[in-house]
XYZ file of C-alpha atoms in Angstrom:
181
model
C 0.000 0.000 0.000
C 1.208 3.406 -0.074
C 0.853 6.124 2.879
C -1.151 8.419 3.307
C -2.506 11.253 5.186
C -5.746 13.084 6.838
C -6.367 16.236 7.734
C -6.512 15.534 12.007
C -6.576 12.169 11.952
C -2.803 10.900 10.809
C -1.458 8.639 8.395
C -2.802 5.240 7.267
C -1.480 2.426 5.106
C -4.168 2.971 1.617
C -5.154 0.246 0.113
C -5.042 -0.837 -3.356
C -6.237 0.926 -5.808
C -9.688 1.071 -7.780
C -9.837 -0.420 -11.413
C -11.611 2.995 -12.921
C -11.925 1.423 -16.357
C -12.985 4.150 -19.298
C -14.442 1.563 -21.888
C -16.453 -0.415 -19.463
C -20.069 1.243 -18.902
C -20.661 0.778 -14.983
C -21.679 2.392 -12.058
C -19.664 2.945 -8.656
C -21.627 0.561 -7.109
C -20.984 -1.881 -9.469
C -17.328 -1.103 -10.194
C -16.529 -1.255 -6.585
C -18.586 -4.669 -6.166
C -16.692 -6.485 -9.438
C -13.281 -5.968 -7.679
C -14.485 -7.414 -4.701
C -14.476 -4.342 -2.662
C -17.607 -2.516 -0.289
C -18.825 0.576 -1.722
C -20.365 3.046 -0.011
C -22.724 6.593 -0.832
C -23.777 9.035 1.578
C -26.007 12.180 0.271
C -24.494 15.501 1.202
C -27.016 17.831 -0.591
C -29.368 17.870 -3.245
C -31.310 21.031 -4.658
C -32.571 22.864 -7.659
C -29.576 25.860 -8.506
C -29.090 28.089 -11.001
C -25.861 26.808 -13.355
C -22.878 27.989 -13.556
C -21.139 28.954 -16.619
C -19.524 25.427 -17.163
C -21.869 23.312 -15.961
C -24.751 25.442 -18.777
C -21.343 24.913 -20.828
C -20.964 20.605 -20.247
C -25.014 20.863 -20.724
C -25.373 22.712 -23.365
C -27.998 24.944 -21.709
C -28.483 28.770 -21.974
C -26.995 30.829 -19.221
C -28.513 31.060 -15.870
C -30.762 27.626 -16.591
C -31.550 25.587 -13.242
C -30.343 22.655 -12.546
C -30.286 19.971 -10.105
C -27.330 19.032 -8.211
C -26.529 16.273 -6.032
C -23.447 16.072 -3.875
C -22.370 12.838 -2.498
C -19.070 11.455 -0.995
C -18.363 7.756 -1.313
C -16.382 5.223 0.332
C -14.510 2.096 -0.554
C -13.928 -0.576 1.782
C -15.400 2.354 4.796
C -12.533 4.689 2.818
C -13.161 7.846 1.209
C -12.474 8.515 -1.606
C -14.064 10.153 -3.869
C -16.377 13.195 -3.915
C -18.811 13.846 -6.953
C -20.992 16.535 -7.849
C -23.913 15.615 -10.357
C -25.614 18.296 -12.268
C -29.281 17.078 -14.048
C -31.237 18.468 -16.662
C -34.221 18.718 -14.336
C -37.116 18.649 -17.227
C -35.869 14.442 -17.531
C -35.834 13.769 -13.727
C -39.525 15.925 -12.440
C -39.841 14.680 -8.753
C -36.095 12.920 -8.300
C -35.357 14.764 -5.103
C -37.771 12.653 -3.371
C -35.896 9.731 -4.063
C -32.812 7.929 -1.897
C -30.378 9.520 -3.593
C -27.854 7.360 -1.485
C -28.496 5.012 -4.556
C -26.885 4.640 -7.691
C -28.035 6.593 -9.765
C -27.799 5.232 -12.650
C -30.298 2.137 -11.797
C -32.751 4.982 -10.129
C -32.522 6.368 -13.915
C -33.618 3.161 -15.844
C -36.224 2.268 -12.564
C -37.940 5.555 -12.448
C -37.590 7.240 -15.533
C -36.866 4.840 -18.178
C -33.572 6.400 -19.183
C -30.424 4.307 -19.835
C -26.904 5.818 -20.296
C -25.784 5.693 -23.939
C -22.703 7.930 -24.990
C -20.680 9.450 -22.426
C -17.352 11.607 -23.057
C -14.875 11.603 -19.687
C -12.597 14.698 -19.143
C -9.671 14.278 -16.425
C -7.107 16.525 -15.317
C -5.246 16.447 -12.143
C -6.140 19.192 -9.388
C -5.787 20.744 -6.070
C -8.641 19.705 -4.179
C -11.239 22.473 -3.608
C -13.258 23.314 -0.031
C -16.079 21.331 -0.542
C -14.380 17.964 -2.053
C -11.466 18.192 0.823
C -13.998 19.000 3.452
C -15.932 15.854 1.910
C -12.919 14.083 1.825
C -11.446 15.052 5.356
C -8.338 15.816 3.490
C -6.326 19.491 3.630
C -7.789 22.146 1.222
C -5.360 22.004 -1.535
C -4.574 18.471 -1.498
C -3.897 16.513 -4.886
C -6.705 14.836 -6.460
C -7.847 13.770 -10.098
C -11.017 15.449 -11.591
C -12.603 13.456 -13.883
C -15.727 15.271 -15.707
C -18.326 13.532 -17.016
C -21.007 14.550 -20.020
C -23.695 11.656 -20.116
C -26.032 11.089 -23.106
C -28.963 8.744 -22.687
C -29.973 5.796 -26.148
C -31.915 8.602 -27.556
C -28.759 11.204 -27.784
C -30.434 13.373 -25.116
C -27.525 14.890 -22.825
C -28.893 13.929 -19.823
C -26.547 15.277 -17.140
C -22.460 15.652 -16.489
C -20.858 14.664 -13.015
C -17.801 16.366 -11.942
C -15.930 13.061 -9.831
C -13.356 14.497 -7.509
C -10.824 11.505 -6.459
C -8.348 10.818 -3.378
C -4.837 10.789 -5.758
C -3.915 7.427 -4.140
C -7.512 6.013 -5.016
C -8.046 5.052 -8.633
C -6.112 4.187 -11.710
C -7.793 4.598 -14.680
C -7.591 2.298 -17.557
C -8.426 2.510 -21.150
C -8.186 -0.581 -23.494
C -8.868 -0.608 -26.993
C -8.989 -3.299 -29.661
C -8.023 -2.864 -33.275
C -10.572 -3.214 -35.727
């Protein structure tokens, strides 16, 4: 494993790290599951908010359009380590704040709403962790993490919402594998 720290709590031994494969449609729940690990979602907030620039910009929606966004943290094996922001178009999802939103998403989608992920595109940069995802995390404000942005399309084309993932550095290693034709 390799070391690592928290903000007032000390160093720890990390485990391995998660599979975070690109190609391979699945949810956290799921992903986590397959490598024979616990996975774990807690809701931290959930509203309807005006957008900001980039998140109209990843959802191709006019300035100052209203959104919903959900903010969870999640845990691996009782670790966290990852912090995600969703943003939904909130004309596809009328009433989804009155769900568990502790669930996956993605299976409250298909259940309640009859939409199924299609084409997603996956942006990731590496970043100093912000307030609210080092807060989430219990790490120190600045801390290194990966951002990986997500725009998600539904089987009709419809761009159905964008999640901005924001992950522990020592968490994930993301994999990509592509076959010739």
């Amino acid at each position: 494993g390799v070391i690592s720290r928290e903000e007032r709590r000390g160093c720890f031994i990390s485990p391995p790290r998660l599979a975070y494969d690109l190609i391979r449609r699945s949810h956290f729940h799921a992903m986590v599951c397959a490598q024979g690990r616990v996975p774990h979602t807690q809701l931290l907030s959930a509203r309807l908010q005006p957008a900001s620039a980039l998140i109209c910009e990843m959802l191709e929606l006019p300035a100052l359009s209203s959104v919903i966004q959900i903010c969870r943290a999640r845990r691996i094996d009782q670790r966290l380590v990852l912090y995600v922001e969703h943003y939904l178009r909130p004309e596809l999802f009328p009433g989804i704040l009155e769900h568990d939103l502790n669930e996956s998403l993605t299976e409250l989608y298909a259940r309640s709403y009859d939409v199924h992920y299609g084409q997603v595109r996956f942006d990731m940069v590496p970043t100093a962790l912000h307030a609210d995802a080092a807060a989430a995390l219990k790490v120190s404000l600045g801390s290194p993490g990966l951002r990986i942005a997500r725009v998600n399309y539904d089987r009709k084309d419809r761009l159905i919402d964008c999640d901005l993932e924001y992950w522990r550095h020592d968490a994930i290693h993301v994999r990509a594998e592509v076959h010739g034709d």
